[in-house]
GROMACS .gro file of C-alpha atoms in nm:
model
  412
    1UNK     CA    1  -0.891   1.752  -1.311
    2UNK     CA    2  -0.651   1.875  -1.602
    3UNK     CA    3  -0.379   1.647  -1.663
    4UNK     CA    4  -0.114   1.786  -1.851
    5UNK     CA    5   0.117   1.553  -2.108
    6UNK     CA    6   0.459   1.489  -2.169
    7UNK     CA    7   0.658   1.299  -2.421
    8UNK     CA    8   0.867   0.959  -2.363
    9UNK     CA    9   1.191   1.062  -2.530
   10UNK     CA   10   1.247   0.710  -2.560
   11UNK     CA   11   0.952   0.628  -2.774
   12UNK     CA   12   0.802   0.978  -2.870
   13UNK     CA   13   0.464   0.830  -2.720
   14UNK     CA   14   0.273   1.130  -2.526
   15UNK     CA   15   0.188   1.069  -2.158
   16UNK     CA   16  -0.033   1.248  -1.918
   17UNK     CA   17   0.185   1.445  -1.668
   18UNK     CA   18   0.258   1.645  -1.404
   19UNK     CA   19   0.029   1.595  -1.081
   20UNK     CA   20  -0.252   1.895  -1.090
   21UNK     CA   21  -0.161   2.116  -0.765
   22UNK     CA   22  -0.481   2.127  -0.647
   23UNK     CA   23  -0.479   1.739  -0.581
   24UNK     CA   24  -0.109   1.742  -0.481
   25UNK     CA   25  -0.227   2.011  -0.179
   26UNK     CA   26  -0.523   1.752  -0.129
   27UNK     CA   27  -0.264   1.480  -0.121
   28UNK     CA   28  -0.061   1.635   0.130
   29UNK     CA   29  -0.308   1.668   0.362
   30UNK     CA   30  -0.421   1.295   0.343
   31UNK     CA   31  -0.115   1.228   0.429
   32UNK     CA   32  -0.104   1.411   0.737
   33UNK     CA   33  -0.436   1.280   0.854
   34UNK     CA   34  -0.237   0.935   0.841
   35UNK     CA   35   0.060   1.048   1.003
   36UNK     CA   36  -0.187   1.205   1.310
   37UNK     CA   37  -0.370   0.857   1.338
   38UNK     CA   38  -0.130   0.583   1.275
   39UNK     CA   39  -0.284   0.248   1.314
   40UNK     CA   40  -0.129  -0.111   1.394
   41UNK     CA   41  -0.152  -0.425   1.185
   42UNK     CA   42  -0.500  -0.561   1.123
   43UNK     CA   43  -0.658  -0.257   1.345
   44UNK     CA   44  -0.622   0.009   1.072
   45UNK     CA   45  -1.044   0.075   1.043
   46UNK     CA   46  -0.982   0.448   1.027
   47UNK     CA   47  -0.707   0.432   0.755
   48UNK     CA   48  -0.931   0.212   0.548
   49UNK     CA   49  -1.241   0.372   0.617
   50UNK     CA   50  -1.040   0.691   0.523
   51UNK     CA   51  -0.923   0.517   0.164
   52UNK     CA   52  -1.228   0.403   0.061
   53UNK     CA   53  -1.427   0.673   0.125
   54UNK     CA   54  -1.209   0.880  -0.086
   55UNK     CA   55  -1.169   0.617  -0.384
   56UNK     CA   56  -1.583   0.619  -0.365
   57UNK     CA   57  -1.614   1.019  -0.412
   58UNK     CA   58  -1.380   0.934  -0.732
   59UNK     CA   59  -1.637   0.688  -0.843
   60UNK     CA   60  -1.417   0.415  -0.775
   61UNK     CA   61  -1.582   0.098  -0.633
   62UNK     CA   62  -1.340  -0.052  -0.357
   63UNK     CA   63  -1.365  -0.356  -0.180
   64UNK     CA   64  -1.253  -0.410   0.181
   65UNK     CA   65  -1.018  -0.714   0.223
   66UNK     CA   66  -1.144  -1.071   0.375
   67UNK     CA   67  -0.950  -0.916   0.644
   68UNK     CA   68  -1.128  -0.667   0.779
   69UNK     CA   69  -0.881  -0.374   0.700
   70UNK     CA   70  -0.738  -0.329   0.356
   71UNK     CA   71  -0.914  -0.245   0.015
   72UNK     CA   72  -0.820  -0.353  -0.330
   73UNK     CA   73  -0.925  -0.137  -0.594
   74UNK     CA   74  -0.964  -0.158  -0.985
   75UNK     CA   75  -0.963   0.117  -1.223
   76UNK     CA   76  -1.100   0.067  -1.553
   77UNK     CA   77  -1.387  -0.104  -1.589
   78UNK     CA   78  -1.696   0.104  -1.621
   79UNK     CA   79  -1.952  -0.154  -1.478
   80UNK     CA   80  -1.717  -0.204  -1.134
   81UNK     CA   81  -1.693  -0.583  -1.210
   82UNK     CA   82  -1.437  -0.825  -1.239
   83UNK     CA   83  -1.128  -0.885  -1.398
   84UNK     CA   84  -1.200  -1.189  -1.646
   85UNK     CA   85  -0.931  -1.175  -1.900
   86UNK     CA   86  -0.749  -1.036  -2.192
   87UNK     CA   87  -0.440  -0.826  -2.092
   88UNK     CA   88  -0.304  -0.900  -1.741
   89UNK     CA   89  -0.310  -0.611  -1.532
   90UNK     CA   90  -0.068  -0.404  -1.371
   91UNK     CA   91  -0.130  -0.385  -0.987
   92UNK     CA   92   0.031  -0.019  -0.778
   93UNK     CA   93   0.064  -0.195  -0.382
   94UNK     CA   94   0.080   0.030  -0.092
   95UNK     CA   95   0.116  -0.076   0.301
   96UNK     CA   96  -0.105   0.127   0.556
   97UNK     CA   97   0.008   0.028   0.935
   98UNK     CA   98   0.217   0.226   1.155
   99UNK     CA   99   0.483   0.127   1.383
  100UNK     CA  100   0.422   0.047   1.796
  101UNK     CA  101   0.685   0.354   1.857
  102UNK     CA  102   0.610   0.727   2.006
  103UNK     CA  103   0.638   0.992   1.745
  104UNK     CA  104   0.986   1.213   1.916
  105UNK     CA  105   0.914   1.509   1.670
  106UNK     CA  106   0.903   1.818   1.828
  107UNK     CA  107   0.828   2.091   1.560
  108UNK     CA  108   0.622   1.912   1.387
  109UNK     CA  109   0.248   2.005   1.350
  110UNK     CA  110   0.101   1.693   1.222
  111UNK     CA  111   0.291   1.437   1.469
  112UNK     CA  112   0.091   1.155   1.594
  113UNK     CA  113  -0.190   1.186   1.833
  114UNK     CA  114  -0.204   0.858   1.915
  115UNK     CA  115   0.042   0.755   2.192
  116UNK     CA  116   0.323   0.524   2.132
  117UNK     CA  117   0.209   0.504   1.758
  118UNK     CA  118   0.385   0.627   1.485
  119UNK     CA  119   0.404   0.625   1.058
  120UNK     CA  120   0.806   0.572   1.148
  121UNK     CA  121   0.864   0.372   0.795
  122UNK     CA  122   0.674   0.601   0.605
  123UNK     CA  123   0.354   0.404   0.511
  124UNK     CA  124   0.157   0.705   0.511
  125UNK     CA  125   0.302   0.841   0.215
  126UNK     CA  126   0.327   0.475   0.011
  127UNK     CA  127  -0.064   0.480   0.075
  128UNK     CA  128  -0.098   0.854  -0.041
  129UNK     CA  129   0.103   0.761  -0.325
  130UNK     CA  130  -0.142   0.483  -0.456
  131UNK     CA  131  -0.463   0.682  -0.367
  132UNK     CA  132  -0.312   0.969  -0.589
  133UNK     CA  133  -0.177   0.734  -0.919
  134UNK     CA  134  -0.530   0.582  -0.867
  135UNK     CA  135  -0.724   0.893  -0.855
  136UNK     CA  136  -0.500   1.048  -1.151
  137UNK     CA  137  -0.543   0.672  -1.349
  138UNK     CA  138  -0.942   0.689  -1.284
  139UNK     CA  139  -0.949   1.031  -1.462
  140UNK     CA  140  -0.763   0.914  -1.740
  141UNK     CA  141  -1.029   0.613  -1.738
  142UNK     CA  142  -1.289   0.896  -1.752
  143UNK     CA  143  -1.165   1.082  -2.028
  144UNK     CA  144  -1.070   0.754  -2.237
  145UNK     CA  145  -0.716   0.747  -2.185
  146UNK     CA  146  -0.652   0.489  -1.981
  147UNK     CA  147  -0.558   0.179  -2.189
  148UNK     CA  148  -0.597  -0.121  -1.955
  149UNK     CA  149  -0.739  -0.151  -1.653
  150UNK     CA  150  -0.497  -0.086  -1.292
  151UNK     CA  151  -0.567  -0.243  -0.968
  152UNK     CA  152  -0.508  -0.062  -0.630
  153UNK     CA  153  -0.379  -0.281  -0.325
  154UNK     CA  154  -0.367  -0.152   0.001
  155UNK     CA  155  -0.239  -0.380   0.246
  156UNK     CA  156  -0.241  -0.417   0.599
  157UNK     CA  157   0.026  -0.572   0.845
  158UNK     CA  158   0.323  -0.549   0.674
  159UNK     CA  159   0.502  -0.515   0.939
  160UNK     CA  160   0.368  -0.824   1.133
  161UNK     CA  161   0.588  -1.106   1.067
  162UNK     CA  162   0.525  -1.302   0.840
  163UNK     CA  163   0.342  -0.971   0.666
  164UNK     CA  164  -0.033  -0.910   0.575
  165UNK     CA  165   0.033  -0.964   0.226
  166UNK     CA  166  -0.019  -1.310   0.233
  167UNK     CA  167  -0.375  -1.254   0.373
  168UNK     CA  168  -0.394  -1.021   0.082
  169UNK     CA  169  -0.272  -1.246  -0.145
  170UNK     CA  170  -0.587  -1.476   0.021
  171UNK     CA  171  -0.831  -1.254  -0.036
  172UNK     CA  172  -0.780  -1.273  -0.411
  173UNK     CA  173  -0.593  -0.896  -0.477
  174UNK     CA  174  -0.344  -1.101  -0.761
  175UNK     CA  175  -0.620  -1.239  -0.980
  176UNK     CA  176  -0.562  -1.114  -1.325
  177UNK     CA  177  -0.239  -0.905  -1.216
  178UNK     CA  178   0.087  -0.977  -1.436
  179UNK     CA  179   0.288  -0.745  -1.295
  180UNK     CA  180   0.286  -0.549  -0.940
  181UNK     CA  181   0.515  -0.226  -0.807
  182UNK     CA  182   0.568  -0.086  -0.537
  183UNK     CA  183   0.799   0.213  -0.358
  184UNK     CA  184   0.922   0.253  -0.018
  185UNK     CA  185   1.039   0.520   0.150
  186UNK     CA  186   1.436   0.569   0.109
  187UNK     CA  187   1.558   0.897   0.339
  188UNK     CA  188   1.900   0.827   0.205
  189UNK     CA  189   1.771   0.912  -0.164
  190UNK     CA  190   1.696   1.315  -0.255
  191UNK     CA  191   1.326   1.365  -0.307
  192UNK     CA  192   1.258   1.361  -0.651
  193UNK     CA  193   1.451   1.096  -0.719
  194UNK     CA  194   1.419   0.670  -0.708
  195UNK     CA  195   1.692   0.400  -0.653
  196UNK     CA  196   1.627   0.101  -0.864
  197UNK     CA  197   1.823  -0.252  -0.838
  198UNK     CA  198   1.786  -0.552  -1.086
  199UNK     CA  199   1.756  -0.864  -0.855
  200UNK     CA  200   1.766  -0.872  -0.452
  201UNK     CA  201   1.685  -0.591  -0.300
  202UNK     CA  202   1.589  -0.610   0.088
  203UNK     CA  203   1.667  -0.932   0.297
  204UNK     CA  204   1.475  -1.152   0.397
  205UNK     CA  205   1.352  -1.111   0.757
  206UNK     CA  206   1.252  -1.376   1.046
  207UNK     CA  207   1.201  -1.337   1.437
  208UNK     CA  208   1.368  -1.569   1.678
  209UNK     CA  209   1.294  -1.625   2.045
  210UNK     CA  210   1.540  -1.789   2.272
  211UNK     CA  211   1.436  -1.937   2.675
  212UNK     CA  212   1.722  -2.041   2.850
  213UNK     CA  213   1.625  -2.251   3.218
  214UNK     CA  214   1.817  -2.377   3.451
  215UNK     CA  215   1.912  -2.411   3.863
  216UNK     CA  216   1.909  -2.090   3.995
  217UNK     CA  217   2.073  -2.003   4.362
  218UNK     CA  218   2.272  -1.746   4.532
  219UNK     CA  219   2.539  -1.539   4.332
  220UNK     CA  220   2.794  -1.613   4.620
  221UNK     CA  221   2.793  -1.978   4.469
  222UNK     CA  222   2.756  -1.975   4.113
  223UNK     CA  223   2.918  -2.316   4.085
  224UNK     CA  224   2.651  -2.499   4.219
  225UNK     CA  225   2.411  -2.312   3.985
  226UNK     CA  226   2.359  -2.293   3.593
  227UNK     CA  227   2.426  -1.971   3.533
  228UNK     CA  228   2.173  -1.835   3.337
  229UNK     CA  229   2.292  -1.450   3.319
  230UNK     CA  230   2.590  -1.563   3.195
  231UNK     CA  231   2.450  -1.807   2.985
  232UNK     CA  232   2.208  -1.581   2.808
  233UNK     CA  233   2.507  -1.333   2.747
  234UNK     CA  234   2.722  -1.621   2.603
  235UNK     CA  235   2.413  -1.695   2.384
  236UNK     CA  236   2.356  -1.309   2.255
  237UNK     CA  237   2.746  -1.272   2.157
  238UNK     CA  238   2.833  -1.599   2.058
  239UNK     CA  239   2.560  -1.719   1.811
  240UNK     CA  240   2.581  -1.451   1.578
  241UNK     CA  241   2.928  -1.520   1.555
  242UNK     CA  242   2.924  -1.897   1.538
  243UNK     CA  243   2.649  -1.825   1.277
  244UNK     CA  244   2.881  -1.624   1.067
  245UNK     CA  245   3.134  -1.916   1.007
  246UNK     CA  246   2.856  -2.206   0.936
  247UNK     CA  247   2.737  -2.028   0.634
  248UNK     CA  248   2.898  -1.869   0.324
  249UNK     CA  249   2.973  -1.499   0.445
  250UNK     CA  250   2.801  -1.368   0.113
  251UNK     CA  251   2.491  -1.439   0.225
  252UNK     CA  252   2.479  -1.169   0.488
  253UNK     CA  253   2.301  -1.397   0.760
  254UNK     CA  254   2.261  -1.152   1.033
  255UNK     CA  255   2.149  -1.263   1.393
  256UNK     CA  256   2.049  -0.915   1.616
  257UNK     CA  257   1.905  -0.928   1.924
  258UNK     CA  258   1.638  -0.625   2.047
  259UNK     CA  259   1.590  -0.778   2.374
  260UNK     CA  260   1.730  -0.989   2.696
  261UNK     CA  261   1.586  -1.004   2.977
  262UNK     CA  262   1.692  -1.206   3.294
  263UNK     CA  263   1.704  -1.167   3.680
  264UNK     CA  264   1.505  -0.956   3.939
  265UNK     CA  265   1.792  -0.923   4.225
  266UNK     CA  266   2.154  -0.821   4.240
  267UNK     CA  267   2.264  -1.116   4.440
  268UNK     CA  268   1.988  -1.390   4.294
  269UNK     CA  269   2.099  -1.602   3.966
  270UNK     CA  270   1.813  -1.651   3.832
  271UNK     CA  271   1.613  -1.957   3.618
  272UNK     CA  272   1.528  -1.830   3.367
  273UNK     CA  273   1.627  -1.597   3.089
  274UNK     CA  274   1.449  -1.522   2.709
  275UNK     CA  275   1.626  -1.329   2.415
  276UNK     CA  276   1.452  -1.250   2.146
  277UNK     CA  277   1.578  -1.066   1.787
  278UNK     CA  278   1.569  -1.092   1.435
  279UNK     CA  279   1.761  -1.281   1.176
  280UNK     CA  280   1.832  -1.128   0.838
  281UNK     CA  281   1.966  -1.301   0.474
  282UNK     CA  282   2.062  -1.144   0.126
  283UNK     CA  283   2.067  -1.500   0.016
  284UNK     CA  284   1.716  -1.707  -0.047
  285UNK     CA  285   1.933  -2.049  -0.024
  286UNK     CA  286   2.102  -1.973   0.316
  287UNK     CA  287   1.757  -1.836   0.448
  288UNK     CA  288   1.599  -2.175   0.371
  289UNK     CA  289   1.895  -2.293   0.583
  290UNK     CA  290   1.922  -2.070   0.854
  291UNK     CA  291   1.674  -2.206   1.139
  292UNK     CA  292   1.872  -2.559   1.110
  293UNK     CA  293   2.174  -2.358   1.147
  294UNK     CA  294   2.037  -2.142   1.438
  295UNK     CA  295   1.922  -2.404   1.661
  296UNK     CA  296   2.226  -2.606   1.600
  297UNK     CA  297   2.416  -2.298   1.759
  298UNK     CA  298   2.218  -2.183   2.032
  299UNK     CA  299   2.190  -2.526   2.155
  300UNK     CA  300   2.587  -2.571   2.101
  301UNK     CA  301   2.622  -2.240   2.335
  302UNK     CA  302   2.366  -2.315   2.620
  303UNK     CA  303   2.513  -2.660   2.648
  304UNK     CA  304   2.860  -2.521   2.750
  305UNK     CA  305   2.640  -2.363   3.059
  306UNK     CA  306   2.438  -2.626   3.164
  307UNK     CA  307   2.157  -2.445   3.019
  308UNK     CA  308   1.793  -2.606   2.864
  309UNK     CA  309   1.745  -2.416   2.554
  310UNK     CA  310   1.393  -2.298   2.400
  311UNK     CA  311   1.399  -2.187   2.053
  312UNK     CA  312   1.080  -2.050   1.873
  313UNK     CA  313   1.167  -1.934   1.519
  314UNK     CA  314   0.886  -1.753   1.366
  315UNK     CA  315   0.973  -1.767   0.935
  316UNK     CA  316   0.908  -1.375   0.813
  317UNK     CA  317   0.990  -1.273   0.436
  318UNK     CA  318   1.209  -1.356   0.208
  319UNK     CA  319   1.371  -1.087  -0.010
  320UNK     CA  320   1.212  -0.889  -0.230
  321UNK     CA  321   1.389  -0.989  -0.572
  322UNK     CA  322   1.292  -0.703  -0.829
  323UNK     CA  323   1.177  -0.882  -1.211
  324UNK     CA  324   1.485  -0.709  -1.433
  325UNK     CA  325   1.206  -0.615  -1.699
  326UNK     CA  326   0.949  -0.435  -1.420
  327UNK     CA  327   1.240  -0.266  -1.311
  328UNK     CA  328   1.359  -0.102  -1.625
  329UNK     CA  329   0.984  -0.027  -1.697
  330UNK     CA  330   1.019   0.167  -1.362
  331UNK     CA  331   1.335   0.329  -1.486
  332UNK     CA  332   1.153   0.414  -1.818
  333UNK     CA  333   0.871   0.603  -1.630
  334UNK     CA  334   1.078   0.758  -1.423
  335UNK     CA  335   1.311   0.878  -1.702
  336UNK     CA  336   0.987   1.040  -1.863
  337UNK     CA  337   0.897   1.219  -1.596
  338UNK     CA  338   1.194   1.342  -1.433
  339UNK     CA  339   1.532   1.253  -1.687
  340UNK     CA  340   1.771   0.938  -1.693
  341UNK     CA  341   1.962   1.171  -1.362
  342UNK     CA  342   1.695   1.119  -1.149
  343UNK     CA  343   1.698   0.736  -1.104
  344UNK     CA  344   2.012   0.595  -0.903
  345UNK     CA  345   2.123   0.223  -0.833
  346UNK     CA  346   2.049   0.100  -0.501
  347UNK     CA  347   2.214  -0.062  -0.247
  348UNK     CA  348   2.032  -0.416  -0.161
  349UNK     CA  349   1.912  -0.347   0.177
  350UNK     CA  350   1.901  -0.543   0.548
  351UNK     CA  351   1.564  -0.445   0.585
  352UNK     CA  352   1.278  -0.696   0.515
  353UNK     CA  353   0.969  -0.626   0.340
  354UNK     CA  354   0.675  -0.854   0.265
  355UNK     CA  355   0.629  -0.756  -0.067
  356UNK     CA  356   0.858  -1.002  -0.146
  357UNK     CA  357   0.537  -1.282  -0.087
  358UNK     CA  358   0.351  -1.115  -0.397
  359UNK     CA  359   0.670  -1.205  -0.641
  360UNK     CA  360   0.655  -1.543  -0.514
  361UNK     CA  361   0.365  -1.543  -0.750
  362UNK     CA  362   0.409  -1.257  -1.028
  363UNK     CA  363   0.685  -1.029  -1.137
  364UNK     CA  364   0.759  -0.705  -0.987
  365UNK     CA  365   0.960  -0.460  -0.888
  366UNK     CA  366   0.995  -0.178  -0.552
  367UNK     CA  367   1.177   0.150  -0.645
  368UNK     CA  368   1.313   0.267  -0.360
  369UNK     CA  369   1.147   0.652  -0.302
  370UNK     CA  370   1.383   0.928  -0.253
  371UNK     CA  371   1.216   1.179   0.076
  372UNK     CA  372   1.533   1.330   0.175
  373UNK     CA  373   1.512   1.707   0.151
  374UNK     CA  374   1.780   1.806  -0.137
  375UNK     CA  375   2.061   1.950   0.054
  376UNK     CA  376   2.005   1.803   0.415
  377UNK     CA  377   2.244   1.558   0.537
  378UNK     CA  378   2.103   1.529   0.893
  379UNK     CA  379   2.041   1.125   0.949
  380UNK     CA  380   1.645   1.054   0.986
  381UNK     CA  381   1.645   0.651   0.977
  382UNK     CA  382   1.366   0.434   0.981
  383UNK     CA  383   1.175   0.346   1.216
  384UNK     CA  384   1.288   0.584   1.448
  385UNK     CA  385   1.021   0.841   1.613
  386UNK     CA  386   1.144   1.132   1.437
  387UNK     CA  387   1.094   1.028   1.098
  388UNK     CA  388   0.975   1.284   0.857
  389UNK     CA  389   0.941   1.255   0.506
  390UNK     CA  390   0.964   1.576   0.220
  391UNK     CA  391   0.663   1.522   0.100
  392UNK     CA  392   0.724   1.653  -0.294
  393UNK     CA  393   0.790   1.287  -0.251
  394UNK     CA  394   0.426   1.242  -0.311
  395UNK     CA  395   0.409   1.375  -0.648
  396UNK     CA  396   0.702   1.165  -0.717
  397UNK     CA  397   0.559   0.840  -0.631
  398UNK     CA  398   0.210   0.974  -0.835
  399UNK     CA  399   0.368   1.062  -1.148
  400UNK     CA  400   0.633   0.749  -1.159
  401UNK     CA  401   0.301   0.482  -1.116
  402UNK     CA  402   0.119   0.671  -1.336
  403UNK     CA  403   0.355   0.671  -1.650
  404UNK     CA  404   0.432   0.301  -1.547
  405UNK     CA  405   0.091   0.235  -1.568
  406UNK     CA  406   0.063   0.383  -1.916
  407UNK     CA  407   0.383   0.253  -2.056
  408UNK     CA  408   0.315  -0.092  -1.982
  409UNK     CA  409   0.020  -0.067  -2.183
  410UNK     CA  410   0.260  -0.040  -2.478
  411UNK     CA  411   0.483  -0.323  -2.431
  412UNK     CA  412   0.237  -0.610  -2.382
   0.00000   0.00000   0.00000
C-alpha cells in the first residue's frame, strides 16, 4: 500500500496522505456489502464477522465485544497485547446497526436485501470509515510511521435506547483511551467537507410511553364514559405545549409523538389508549429535569378527562458535548488534508446519538461528515428509506482520522 504525504501548513510536519485508490475502490464496495445486509442492534453477526475478518487479513488482531457483536481493535503494538501505559491513546468509534425501515430506493443497485431493513443513518459508511483509517494506520505501523498506538471501536446498538455504547464502554473498549472521535453522516454538508461545533452538538434523546384507561361505552353517550379518544388527543397536543412553558425555552425540550393508537369501532369509545414518542433536550440540566416535568403534565392532562395515566419513561442519551481541544485537532486534520474552506460550523442538532456516553468518561469530539453530492439540493434526510450517501465521503472520513491520528501524536 503506497501512502503518499502531505505537509501541515500549520506546523510544516509531513503527514501520510491521500487514500491509495485501490483501497478506496475496496472501500466502496465494503460499504455496499453493508448497505445490502443491514443488521439490527445486538444481531449484527454478519457485519462483525465481515469487520473482523478483514482487520485479520491486515494482520490486525480484533476482539469481539462481551456482547456478542462488536469488535474493538488496536493498532500498534506488534505482539497484539494490551494497552498498559505511557501515552493515552486516541480511539476512531464507528456504529454498525441499521434501522427497522424498508430501503424505498429505486435505482439503486446495492439497496437492501433484507426486508424492512435499512443503513437509513448511514452507519455503513461510519464503519467503512474506521476499517479504512485503521487499515491505512496499520500500514503506517508496518512501515514505522505510526507514532502511538490507535484503537478501533465498532459498536453495536446505537440506535437502541439507551445505545450499545454503554455495553461497549463494559466490555473495556476505553481502557487506555484519552481521547475518542467520531463522524456521522451529515446530507446537509457537501462531500468533502466536515461541520465542526465547540460544545453541544446533538440533543439528548429519551423514549416515553403513555397508557391512558378508563370506562369505555357507546359513542351516543360519551358523558357517562371517560373518553379516552379524546383524552389521548388532549394528551398528544397538550403536553408538548404545557412542557414548553415549565422549562426555560432555551433548552429546546421537545416532546414528539410517532404513535397513538386507540379504538377498534366507529361507534365504541374505547378503554384504553397508549402514545408513545420521544423527548429531545439541547440542555443537560433541563434533561435531568424533564421526566419530573413530563409526568407532572401528562397526569395534569388525563385528569381533566377522567383518565388513569401510565407513564414509562425509558432515559436514552444525553448530548454529545464535543471537548473544544479534540475539536480543533479535528479542524487541524481536516485543514491538512483538504484547506481551512473545507470545514464549516455546525448547527447543534435534535438528533440524539450515544456517543455522547463515551465523553461521560473521556474527551472527544464528532465532526459531522459532509455526503451530499456537490451541487444537489434534492432533500435525502435521515432515516428515511431513500437515504443514499456520495460515497467520496469515504475517503473523507479515512484521510481526516488518519491525520488526527498522527497529529495528536505531536501535541501530547
Amino acid at each position: 500500500m503506497s501512502l503518499d504525504s502531505e505537509a501541515d501548513p500549520s506546523g510544516g510536519a509531513v503527514l501520510p496522505g491521500a487514500l491509495p485508490e485501490a483501497l478506496h475502490a475496496e472501500l466502496v464496495t465494503f460499504r455496499r456489502d453493508l448497505h445490502m445486509h443491514p443488521e439490527l442492534g445486538n444481531q449484527e453477526f454478519r457485519t462483525t464477522a465481515a469487520i473482523k475478518a478483514r482487520l485479520e487479513r491486515a494482520g490486525l488482531r480484533p476482539r469481539v465485544l462481551d456482547t456478542g457483536t462488536g469488535l474493538v481493535c488496536d493498532i500498534g503494538f506488534d505482539d497484539g497485547g494490551e494497552w498498559n501505559g505511557g501515552r493515552s491513546m486516541l480511539a476512531l468509534r464507528a456504529d454498525i446497526d441499521a434501522l427497522p425501515i424498508p430501503d424505498t430506493k429505486t435505482d439503486c443497485a446495492y439497496r437492501s436485501t433484507v426486508p424492512d431493513r435499512a443503513h437509513a443513518c448511514g452507519h455503513d459508511v461510519h464503519t467503512t470509515v474506521v476499517l479504512g483509517a485503521g487499515l491505512v494506520l496499520a500500514e503506517l505501523h508496518r512501515t514505522g510511521r505510526l507514532p502511538q498506538p490507535v484503537r478501533l471501536i465498532f459498536q453495536p446498538a446505537e440506535e437502541i435506547l439507551p445505545g450499545g455504547a454503554a455495553d461497549a464502554i463494559g466490555s473495556g473498549v476505553l481502557k487506555g483511551v484519552g481521547r475518542i472521535l467520531a463522524v456521522h453522516c451529515d446530507p446537509k454538508v457537501d462531500a468533502g467537507r466536515i461541520g465542526l461545533r465547540h460544545g453541544p452538538i446533538t440533543s439528548a434523546c429519551d423514549r416515553l410511553e403513555v397508557s391512558l384507561d378508563g370506562a369505555g361505552g357507546h359513542t351516543a353517550r360519551p358523558h357517562l364514559t371517560t373518553d379516552l379518544v379524546t383524552a389521548a388527543a388532549r394528551v398528544a397536543t397538550d403536553v408538548p405545549a404545557l412542557v414548553a412553558r415549565r422549562v426555560d425555552a432555551r433548552s429546546g425540550l421537545a416532546v414528539t409523538w410517532g404513535r397513538i393508537e386507540s379504538g377498534h369501532a366507529c361507534n365504541v369509545i374505547p378503554q384504553h389508549a397508549e402514545l408513545s414518542g420521544t423527548v429531545r433536550c439541547l440542555d443537560l440540566d433541563a434533561w435531568r429535569r424533564a421526566p419530573d416535568v413530563i409526568h407532572a403534565a401528562v397526569d395534569e392532562i388525563a385528569g381533566l378527562h377522567r383518565a388513569k395515566s401510565e407513564i414509562t419513561y425509558v432515559r436514552g442519551v444525553p448530548p454529545v458535548v464535543n471537548d473544544g481541544v479534540v475539536t480543533e485537532l479535528l479542524r487541524d486534520a481536516m485543514t491538512v488534508r483538504r484547506g481551512a474552506e473545507s470545514v464549516e460550523d455546525t448547527e447543534q442538532s435534535l438528533g440524539g446519538e450515544d456517543f455522547s456516553w463515551y465523553l461521560e468518561h473521556v474527551p472527544g469530539a464528532l465532526a459531522r461528515l459532509g455526503v451530499r453530492p456537490p451541487g444537489d439540493r434534492a432533500t435525502r434526510d435521515l432515516h428515511r428509506g431513500d437515504f443514499d450517501a456520495d460515497e467520496s465521503a469515504i475517503t473523507t472520513g479515512v484521510e481526516l482520522f488518519t491525520a488526527a491520528a498522527l497529529l495528536d501524536a505531536t501535541r501530547q
